PDB file of C-alpha atoms in Angstrom:
ATOM      1  CA  MET A   1     138.338  56.383 128.130  1.00 56.00           C
ATOM      2  CA  ALA A   2     137.445  57.362 124.583  1.00 78.00           C
ATOM      3  CA  VAL A   3     136.656  61.030 123.950  1.00 90.00           C
ATOM      4  CA  ALA A   4     133.037  61.740 123.060  1.00 97.00           C
ATOM      5  CA  ILE A   5     132.251  62.565 119.443  1.00 98.00           C
ATOM      6  CA  ARG A   6     131.053  66.168 119.324  1.00 98.00           C
ATOM      7  CA  VAL A   7     127.993  67.141 117.282  1.00 98.00           C
ATOM      8  CA  ILE A   8     128.249  70.727 116.008  1.00 98.00           C
ATOM      9  CA  PRO A   9     125.621  72.717 114.114  1.00 96.00           C
ATOM     10  CA  CYS A  10     127.090  75.348 111.772  1.00 92.00           C
ATOM     11  CA  LEU A  11     125.592  78.750 111.210  1.00 91.00           C
ATOM     12  CA  ASP A  12     126.733  80.100 107.820  1.00 86.00           C
ATOM     13  CA  VAL A  13     125.884  83.791 108.092  1.00 85.00           C
ATOM     14  CA  ASP A  14     125.492  86.226 105.220  1.00 79.00           C
ATOM     15  CA  ALA A  15     124.116  89.752 105.672  1.00 73.00           C
ATOM     16  CA  GLY A  16     122.983  88.951 109.195  1.00 76.00           C
ATOM     17  CA  ARG A  17     120.975  85.828 108.336  1.00 76.00           C
ATOM     18  CA  VAL A  18     121.769  82.122 108.446  1.00 79.00           C
ATOM     19  CA  VAL A  19     121.885  80.777 104.901  1.00 74.00           C
ATOM     20  CA  LYS A  20     122.562  77.448 103.265  1.00 58.00           C
ATOM     21  CA  GLY A  21     123.062  76.389  99.670  1.00 52.00           C
ATOM     22  CA  VAL A  22     124.870  73.801  97.612  1.00 46.00           C
ATOM     23  CA  HIS A  23     128.606  74.416  97.147  1.00 44.00           C
ATOM     24  CA  PHE A  24     127.973  77.874  98.708  1.00 46.00           C
ATOM     25  CA  LEU A  25     125.674  78.812  95.790  1.00 47.00           C
ATOM     26  CA  ASN A  26     121.897  79.383  95.526  1.00 45.00           C
ATOM     27  CA  LEU A  27     121.736  80.331  99.187  1.00 55.00           C
ATOM     28  CA  ARG A  28     118.429  79.934 101.066  1.00 56.00           C
ATOM     29  CA  ASP A  29     117.489  81.806 104.213  1.00 59.00           C
ATOM     30  CA  ALA A  30     117.477  79.532 107.281  1.00 61.00           C
ATOM     31  CA  GLY A  31     116.673  82.022 110.019  1.00 75.00           C
ATOM     32  CA  ASP A  32     118.063  84.389 112.625  1.00 85.00           C
ATOM     33  CA  PRO A  33     121.493  83.320 113.920  1.00 89.00           C
ATOM     34  CA  VAL A  34     120.864  84.231 117.540  1.00 90.00           C
ATOM     35  CA  GLU A  35     117.545  82.387 117.667  1.00 91.00           C
ATOM     36  CA  LEU A  36     119.011  79.302 115.943  1.00 92.00           C
ATOM     37  CA  ALA A  37     121.980  79.323 118.298  1.00 94.00           C
ATOM     38  CA  ARG A  38     119.663  79.354 121.331  1.00 95.00           C
ATOM     39  CA  ARG A  39     117.587  76.514 119.846  1.00 94.00           C
ATOM     40  CA  TYR A  40     120.656  74.358 119.195  1.00 95.00           C
ATOM     41  CA  ASP A  41     122.005  74.958 122.689  1.00 97.00           C
ATOM     42  CA  LEU A  42     118.718  73.754 124.169  1.00 96.00           C
ATOM     43  CA  ALA A  43     118.667  70.785 121.753  1.00 96.00           C
ATOM     44  CA  GLY A  44     121.930  69.387 123.107  1.00 97.00           C
ATOM     45  CA  ALA A  45     124.551  70.593 120.631  1.00 98.00           C
ATOM     46  CA  ASP A  46     128.066  70.145 122.015  1.00 98.00           C
ATOM     47  CA  GLU A  47     129.424  73.271 120.344  1.00 98.00           C
ATOM     48  CA  LEU A  48     128.357  75.844 117.788  1.00 97.00           C
ATOM     49  CA  THR A  49     130.269  77.173 114.787  1.00 96.00           C
ATOM     50  CA  PHE A  50     129.460  80.599 113.376  1.00 92.00           C
ATOM     51  CA  LEU A  51     130.995  81.343 109.936  1.00 88.00           C
ATOM     52  CA  ASP A  52     130.564  84.708 108.233  1.00 84.00           C
ATOM     53  CA  ILE A  53     130.786  83.263 104.724  1.00 70.00           C
ATOM     54  CA  SER A  54     131.049  86.550 102.841  1.00 66.00           C
ATOM     55  CA  ALA A  55     133.559  88.345 105.090  1.00 58.00           C
ATOM     56  CA  SER A  56     136.691  87.267 103.188  1.00 53.00           C
ATOM     57  CA  ALA A  57     135.179  87.830  99.763  1.00 56.00           C
ATOM     58  CA  GLU A  58     134.048  91.311 100.872  1.00 57.00           C
ATOM     59  CA  GLN A  59     137.392  91.974 102.596  1.00 53.00           C
ATOM     60  CA  ARG A  60     135.807  92.894 105.944  1.00 51.00           C
ATOM     61  CA  ALA A  61     135.812  91.614 109.496  1.00 53.00           C
ATOM     62  CA  THR A  62     133.220  89.309 110.999  1.00 56.00           C
ATOM     63  CA  THR A  63     130.231  91.161 112.490  1.00 76.00           C
ATOM     64  CA  ARG A  64     131.262  91.233 116.142  1.00 84.00           C
ATOM     65  CA  GLN A  65     127.941  92.566 117.450  1.00 85.00           C
ATOM     66  CA  MET A  66     126.169  89.460 116.217  1.00 87.00           C
ATOM     67  CA  VAL A  67     128.913  87.265 117.708  1.00 91.00           C
ATOM     68  CA  ALA A  68     128.401  88.987 121.057  1.00 93.00           C
ATOM     69  CA  ARG A  69     124.632  88.498 120.942  1.00 92.00           C
ATOM     70  CA  THR A  70     125.079  84.838 120.061  1.00 92.00           C
ATOM     71  CA  ALA A  71     127.654  84.273 122.810  1.00 94.00           C
ATOM     72  CA  GLU A  72     125.318  85.853 125.380  1.00 94.00           C
ATOM     73  CA  THR A  73     122.542  83.459 124.339  1.00 93.00           C
ATOM     74  CA  ILE A  74     124.298  80.083 124.604  1.00 96.00           C
ATOM     75  CA  PHE A  75     126.206  78.093 127.215  1.00 96.00           C
ATOM     76  CA  ILE A  76     128.267  75.868 124.885  1.00 97.00           C
ATOM     77  CA  PRO A  77     131.611  76.612 123.198  1.00 97.00           C
ATOM     78  CA  LEU A  78     131.358  78.993 120.230  1.00 97.00           C
ATOM     79  CA  THR A  79     133.791  78.984 117.306  1.00 97.00           C
ATOM     80  CA  VAL A  80     133.706  82.030 115.023  1.00 95.00           C
ATOM     81  CA  GLY A  81     135.283  82.470 111.604  1.00 93.00           C
ATOM     82  CA  GLY A  82     135.169  84.683 108.547  1.00 88.00           C
ATOM     83  CA  GLY A  83     137.575  87.449 107.551  1.00 87.00           C
ATOM     84  CA  VAL A  84     140.153  86.605 110.233  1.00 93.00           C
ATOM     85  CA  THR A  85     143.575  87.802 109.101  1.00 94.00           C
ATOM     86  CA  SER A  86     145.488  88.919 112.205  1.00 96.00           C
ATOM     87  CA  VAL A  87     146.165  88.552 115.913  1.00 98.00           C
ATOM     88  CA  GLU A  88     144.017  91.668 116.418  1.00 97.00           C
ATOM     89  CA  ASP A  89     141.051  90.018 114.687  1.00 95.00           C
ATOM     90  CA  VAL A  90     141.328  87.036 117.024  1.00 97.00           C
ATOM     91  CA  ASP A  91     141.615  89.292 120.047  1.00 97.00           C
ATOM     92  CA  ARG A  92     138.457  91.198 119.084  1.00 95.00           C
ATOM     93  CA  LEU A  93     136.445  88.000 118.497  1.00 95.00           C
ATOM     94  CA  LEU A  94     137.557  86.456 121.781  1.00 97.00           C
ATOM     95  CA  ARG A  95     136.582  89.673 123.562  1.00 96.00           C
ATOM     96  CA  SER A  96     133.198  89.510 121.801  1.00 94.00           C
ATOM     97  CA  GLY A  97     132.528  86.097 123.324  1.00 96.00           C
ATOM     98  CA  ALA A  98     134.053  83.516 120.965  1.00 97.00           C
ATOM     99  CA  ASP A  99     135.766  80.551 122.625  1.00 97.00           C
ATOM    100  CA  LYS A 100     137.682  79.601 119.495  1.00 98.00           C
ATOM    101  CA  VAL A 101     138.450  81.362 116.233  1.00 98.00           C
ATOM    102  CA  SER A 102     138.551  79.776 112.795  1.00 97.00           C
ATOM    103  CA  ILE A 103     140.959  81.017 110.139  1.00 96.00           C
ATOM    104  CA  ASN A 104     141.029  80.094 106.455  1.00 93.00           C
ATOM    105  CA  THR A 105     141.896  82.577 103.680  1.00 91.00           C
ATOM    106  CA  GLY A 106     143.941  84.771 106.036  1.00 93.00           C
ATOM    107  CA  ALA A 107     146.243  81.892 106.920  1.00 96.00           C
ATOM    108  CA  ILE A 108     146.716  80.852 103.294  1.00 96.00           C
ATOM    109  CA  ARG A 109     147.657  84.397 102.376  1.00 94.00           C
ATOM    110  CA  ARG A 110     150.068  84.719 105.322  1.00 97.00           C
ATOM    111  CA  PRO A 111     150.870  81.388 107.011  1.00 98.00           C
ATOM    112  CA  GLN A 112     153.020  83.028 109.697  1.00 98.00           C
ATOM    113  CA  VAL A 113     149.862  84.521 111.220  1.00 98.00           C
ATOM    114  CA  ILE A 114     149.231  81.022 112.629  1.00 98.00           C
ATOM    115  CA  ASP A 115     152.483  81.222 114.573  1.00 98.00           C
ATOM    116  CA  GLN A 116     151.615  84.698 115.824  1.00 98.00           C
ATOM    117  CA  ILE A 117     148.122  83.760 117.006  1.00 98.00           C
ATOM    118  CA  VAL A 118     149.332  80.595 118.746  1.00 98.00           C
ATOM    119  CA  ARG A 119     152.130  82.506 120.493  1.00 98.00           C
ATOM    120  CA  ARG A 120     149.656  85.087 121.771  1.00 98.00           C
ATOM    121  CA  PHE A 121     146.659  82.933 122.722  1.00 98.00           C
ATOM    122  CA  GLY A 122     147.736  79.275 122.677  1.00 97.00           C
ATOM    123  CA  ASN A 123     146.754  76.634 120.142  1.00 96.00           C
ATOM    124  CA  GLN A 124     143.475  75.764 121.888  1.00 97.00           C
ATOM    125  CA  VAL A 125     141.799  78.875 120.465  1.00 98.00           C
ATOM    126  CA  LEU A 126     142.801  78.404 116.804  1.00 98.00           C
ATOM    127  CA  VAL A 127     140.894  76.266 114.304  1.00 98.00           C
ATOM    128  CA  LEU A 128     142.109  75.944 110.733  1.00 98.00           C
ATOM    129  CA  SER A 129     139.199  75.793 108.295  1.00 96.00           C
ATOM    130  CA  VAL A 130     140.131  73.865 105.131  1.00 97.00           C
ATOM    131  CA  ASP A 131     137.721  74.016 102.193  1.00 95.00           C
ATOM    132  CA  ALA A 132     139.027  71.076 100.169  1.00 96.00           C
ATOM    133  CA  ARG A 133     138.014  69.955  96.704  1.00 95.00           C
ATOM    134  CA  ARG A 134     139.150  67.058  94.540  1.00 94.00           C
ATOM    135  CA  ASP A 135     141.864  68.405  92.279  1.00 94.00           C
ATOM    136  CA  GLN A 136     144.002  66.053  90.215  1.00 95.00           C
ATOM    137  CA  SER A 137     146.600  68.784  89.639  1.00 96.00           C
ATOM    138  CA  GLN A 138     147.601  68.451  93.311  1.00 97.00           C
ATOM    139  CA  PRO A 139     149.829  65.571  94.540  1.00 98.00           C
ATOM    140  CA  SER A 140     147.230  64.237  97.013  1.00 98.00           C
ATOM    141  CA  GLY A 141     144.341  64.666  94.601  1.00 97.00           C
ATOM    142  CA  PHE A 142     142.774  67.319  96.885  1.00 97.00           C
ATOM    143  CA  GLY A 143     143.239  71.070  96.552  1.00 97.00           C
ATOM    144  CA  VAL A 144     142.382  74.033  98.783  1.00 97.00           C
ATOM    145  CA  THR A 145     139.773  76.636  97.852  1.00 91.00           C
ATOM    146  CA  THR A 146     139.172  80.080  99.327  1.00 82.00           C
ATOM    147  CA  HIS A 147     136.531  82.806  99.362  1.00 69.00           C
ATOM    148  CA  GLY A 148     133.673  80.414 100.117  1.00 64.00           C
ATOM    149  CA  GLY A 149     134.940  77.867  97.652  1.00 70.00           C
ATOM    150  CA  ARG A 150     134.979  80.338  94.794  1.00 75.00           C
ATOM    151  CA  ARG A 151     138.741  80.356  94.151  1.00 84.00           C
ATOM    152  CA  SER A 152     141.499  77.768  94.020  1.00 92.00           C
ATOM    153  CA  ALA A 153     144.385  78.522  96.377  1.00 96.00           C
ATOM    154  CA  GLY A 154     146.800  76.459  94.286  1.00 96.00           C
ATOM    155  CA  LEU A 155     147.690  74.418  97.366  1.00 97.00           C
ATOM    156  CA  ASP A 156     147.573  70.707  98.123  1.00 98.00           C
ATOM    157  CA  ALA A 157     144.954  70.260 100.849  1.00 98.00           C
ATOM    158  CA  LEU A 158     146.815  67.534 102.751  1.00 98.00           C
ATOM    159  CA  ALA A 159     150.182  69.290 102.598  1.00 98.00           C
ATOM    160  CA  TRP A 160     148.621  72.584 103.732  1.00 98.00           C
ATOM    161  CA  THR A 161     146.812  70.923 106.635  1.00 98.00           C
ATOM    162  CA  ALA A 162     150.041  69.231 107.767  1.00 98.00           C
ATOM    163  CA  GLN A 163     151.954  72.513 107.570  1.00 98.00           C
ATOM    164  CA  ALA A 164     149.319  74.345 109.599  1.00 98.00           C
ATOM    165  CA  VAL A 165     149.410  71.674 112.316  1.00 98.00           C
ATOM    166  CA  GLU A 166     153.198  71.960 112.446  1.00 98.00           C
ATOM    167  CA  ARG A 167     152.762  75.709 112.933  1.00 98.00           C
ATOM    168  CA  GLY A 168     150.480  75.038 115.886  1.00 97.00           C
ATOM    169  CA  VAL A 169     146.787  75.093 114.983  1.00 98.00           C
ATOM    170  CA  GLY A 170     144.815  73.227 117.627  1.00 98.00           C
ATOM    171  CA  GLU A 171     142.015  71.820 115.490  1.00 98.00           C
ATOM    172  CA  ILE A 172     141.070  71.225 111.849  1.00 98.00           C
ATOM    173  CA  LEU A 173     137.650  71.988 110.381  1.00 98.00           C
ATOM    174  CA  LEU A 174     137.711  69.938 107.201  1.00 98.00           C
ATOM    175  CA  ASN A 175     134.976  70.860 104.743  1.00 95.00           C
ATOM    176  CA  SER A 176     134.493  68.935 101.511  1.00 96.00           C
ATOM    177  CA  MET A 177     133.458  71.496  98.907  1.00 92.00           C
ATOM    178  CA  ASP A 178     132.443  68.634  96.589  1.00 91.00           C
ATOM    179  CA  ALA A 179     129.958  67.366  99.153  1.00 91.00           C
ATOM    180  CA  ASP A 180     128.936  70.687 100.728  1.00 85.00           C
ATOM    181  CA  GLY A 181     125.169  71.085 100.876  1.00 79.00           C
ATOM    182  CA  THR A 182     124.487  67.970  98.778  1.00 85.00           C
ATOM    183  CA  THR A 183     123.265  65.773 101.693  1.00 89.00           C
ATOM    184  CA  ALA A 184     124.924  62.854  99.870  1.00 93.00           C
ATOM    185  CA  GLY A 185     127.299  61.987 102.734  1.00 96.00           C
ATOM    186  CA  PHE A 186     130.646  63.154 104.067  1.00 97.00           C
ATOM    187  CA  ASP A 187     133.778  62.581 101.978  1.00 97.00           C
ATOM    188  CA  VAL A 188     135.111  59.711 104.084  1.00 97.00           C
ATOM    189  CA  GLU A 189     138.204  59.264 101.910  1.00 97.00           C
ATOM    190  CA  LEU A 190     139.237  62.852 102.555  1.00 98.00           C
ATOM    191  CA  ILE A 191     138.567  62.493 106.281  1.00 98.00           C
ATOM    192  CA  ALA A 192     140.564  59.273 106.544  1.00 98.00           C
ATOM    193  CA  ARG A 193     143.540  60.687 104.654  1.00 98.00           C
ATOM    194  CA  VAL A 194     143.735  63.796 106.799  1.00 98.00           C
ATOM    195  CA  ARG A 195     143.233  61.719 109.970  1.00 98.00           C
ATOM    196  CA  ALA A 196     146.262  59.602 109.006  1.00 98.00           C
ATOM    197  CA  LEU A 197     148.330  62.764 108.629  1.00 97.00           C
ATOM    198  CA  VAL A 198     147.582  64.835 111.741  1.00 97.00           C
ATOM    199  CA  ASP A 199     147.020  64.180 115.433  1.00 96.00           C
ATOM    200  CA  VAL A 200     144.938  67.227 116.383  1.00 98.00           C
ATOM    201  CA  PRO A 201     141.139  67.037 116.687  1.00 98.00           C
ATOM    202  CA  LEU A 202     139.433  66.784 113.313  1.00 98.00           C
ATOM    203  CA  ILE A 203     135.946  68.147 112.565  1.00 98.00           C
ATOM    204  CA  ALA A 204     134.249  66.666 109.493  1.00 98.00           C
ATOM    205  CA  SER A 205     132.018  68.972 107.476  1.00 97.00           C
ATOM    206  CA  GLY A 206     130.149  68.882 104.204  1.00 94.00           C
ATOM    207  CA  GLY A 207     127.541  66.503 102.878  1.00 94.00           C
ATOM    208  CA  ALA A 208     125.539  65.202 105.848  1.00 95.00           C
ATOM    209  CA  GLY A 209     122.137  63.898 104.861  1.00 96.00           C
ATOM    210  CA  ARG A 210     121.312  60.959 107.125  1.00 97.00           C
ATOM    211  CA  ALA A 211     122.218  59.930 110.646  1.00 98.00           C
ATOM    212  CA  ALA A 212     124.302  57.111 109.168  1.00 98.00           C
ATOM    213  CA  ASP A 213     126.520  59.698 107.428  1.00 98.00           C
ATOM    214  CA  PHE A 214     127.699  60.998 110.797  1.00 98.00           C
ATOM    215  CA  VAL A 215     128.587  57.447 111.866  1.00 98.00           C
ATOM    216  CA  ALA A 216     130.587  56.960 108.667  1.00 98.00           C
ATOM    217  CA  ALA A 217     132.514  60.183 109.329  1.00 98.00           C
ATOM    218  CA  ALA A 218     133.347  59.073 112.879  1.00 98.00           C
ATOM    219  CA  ARG A 219     134.495  55.680 111.582  1.00 98.00           C
ATOM    220  CA  ALA A 220     136.781  57.472 109.107  1.00 98.00           C
ATOM    221  CA  GLY A 221     138.452  59.259 112.016  1.00 98.00           C
ATOM    222  CA  ALA A 222     136.495  62.432 112.735  1.00 98.00           C
ATOM    223  CA  ASP A 223     136.522  63.618 116.364  1.00 98.00           C
ATOM    224  CA  ALA A 224     133.548  65.882 115.697  1.00 98.00           C
ATOM    225  CA  VAL A 225     130.829  66.092 113.040  1.00 98.00           C
ATOM    226  CA  LEU A 226     129.449  69.371 111.776  1.00 97.00           C
ATOM    227  CA  ALA A 227     126.351  70.017 109.706  1.00 95.00           C
ATOM    228  CA  ALA A 228     124.019  72.823 108.729  1.00 90.00           C
ATOM    229  CA  SER A 229     121.065  72.196 106.424  1.00 87.00           C
ATOM    230  CA  VAL A 230     119.937  68.876 107.948  1.00 93.00           C
ATOM    231  CA  PHE A 231     119.602  70.622 111.304  1.00 94.00           C
ATOM    232  CA  HIS A 232     118.281  73.990 110.035  1.00 88.00           C
ATOM    233  CA  TYR A 233     115.474  72.469 107.978  1.00 87.00           C
ATOM    234  CA  GLY A 234     114.479  69.733 110.434  1.00 92.00           C
ATOM    235  CA  THR A 235     115.713  66.685 108.533  1.00 94.00           C
ATOM    236  CA  LEU A 236     117.556  65.481 111.640  1.00 97.00           C
ATOM    237  CA  THR A 237     117.793  66.493 115.265  1.00 97.00           C
ATOM    238  CA  ILE A 238     120.955  66.666 117.343  1.00 97.00           C
ATOM    239  CA  ASP A 239     119.631  63.806 119.454  1.00 97.00           C
ATOM    240  CA  GLN A 240     118.956  61.569 116.451  1.00 98.00           C
ATOM    241  CA  VAL A 241     122.584  61.986 115.372  1.00 98.00           C
ATOM    242  CA  LYS A 242     123.828  61.238 118.886  1.00 98.00           C
ATOM    243  CA  GLN A 243     121.589  58.184 119.149  1.00 98.00           C
ATOM    244  CA  ALA A 244     122.995  56.835 115.865  1.00 98.00           C
ATOM    245  CA  LEU A 245     126.573  57.431 117.032  1.00 98.00           C
ATOM    246  CA  ALA A 246     125.886  55.775 120.386  1.00 98.00           C
ATOM    247  CA  GLN A 247     124.266  52.764 118.738  1.00 98.00           C
ATOM    248  CA  ALA A 248     127.377  52.419 116.559  1.00 98.00           C
ATOM    249  CA  GLY A 249     129.525  52.288 119.698  1.00 97.00           C
ATOM    250  CA  PHE A 250     130.835  55.849 119.820  1.00 97.00           C
ATOM    251  CA  PRO A 251     130.740  57.781 123.096  1.00 97.00           C
ATOM    252  CA  VAL A 252     128.560  60.900 123.008  1.00 97.00           C
ATOM    253  CA  ARG A 253     127.558  63.503 125.578  1.00 95.00           C
ATOM    254  CA  GLY A 254     124.111  64.320 126.830  1.00 87.00           C
ATOM    255  CA  LEU A 255     121.787  61.836 125.210  1.00 79.00           C
ATOM    256  CA  VAL A 256     118.141  62.564 125.936  1.00 56.00           C
ATOM    257  CA  PRO A 257     116.738  59.473 127.746  1.00 51.00           C
ATOM    258  CA  GLU A 258     114.190  57.454 125.804  1.00 50.00           C
ATOM    259  CA  PRO A 259     110.696  57.872 127.344  1.00 45.00           C
ATOM    260  CA  ASP A 260     109.446  54.971 129.440  1.00 45.00           C
ATOM    261  CA  ALA A 261     106.504  53.514 127.523  1.00 39.00           C
ATOM    262  CA  GLY A 262     105.129  52.026 130.735  1.00 43.00           C
ATOM    263  CA  GLN A 263     104.647  55.377 132.497  1.00 43.00           C
ATOM    264  CA  GLY A 264     101.912  57.885 131.986  1.00 43.00           C
ATOM    265  CA  ASP A 265     102.135  61.628 132.323  1.00 38.00           C
TER     266      ASP A 265
END
């Protein structure tokens, strides 16, 4: 039986508020993270991702108190990332209520931390977040960025992803920095190329604007689809995305039944 495509809202958190911009710039306030998390849980989200987008740039740890409050509010898996650099960081976030932990800049700086985390906790807890951008100086044509997309890591995105999977990461969160916040659609070429390279679950992120965009990402090989602004600002609901995926033939969890037009209240 085919595995259901997961629909995952993303809370990009800066200074205690959910924000969203274009290419991580010109950020707009989108609300309180705990309240949004509760709303998405009730709306049928399969998982939730919480990313402290300024933690690495500010060289600090993710705000664990907010993670704990969020985890207490929801009943779906919670992935937390931002400023993760060590086994100890992962331990603290898991103790705060995270189900999975996402690592990005910390793994690029010290790849062996992947091995250490996997040895301690198993690969099911570790998600590699890859902020990829088209870069013709790299062999694949895609490079890796860090610090919320503000710096080039000087790495080939496909080669880095493959190396991280070999080291044991259990899942890839693949974010197109070119598409991020544009609502112009996921980078399906990037998704397809990474899908052909790795066999771990792949989460597509960056660029969702219409329900059809999520279908295109699934067709390109994504096991899960992640979005922020279209959910935060009411462009789409979780259920609308799931309905579109189901109509395209993809299995999804927890569709809200269509109301029976023949019945009254």
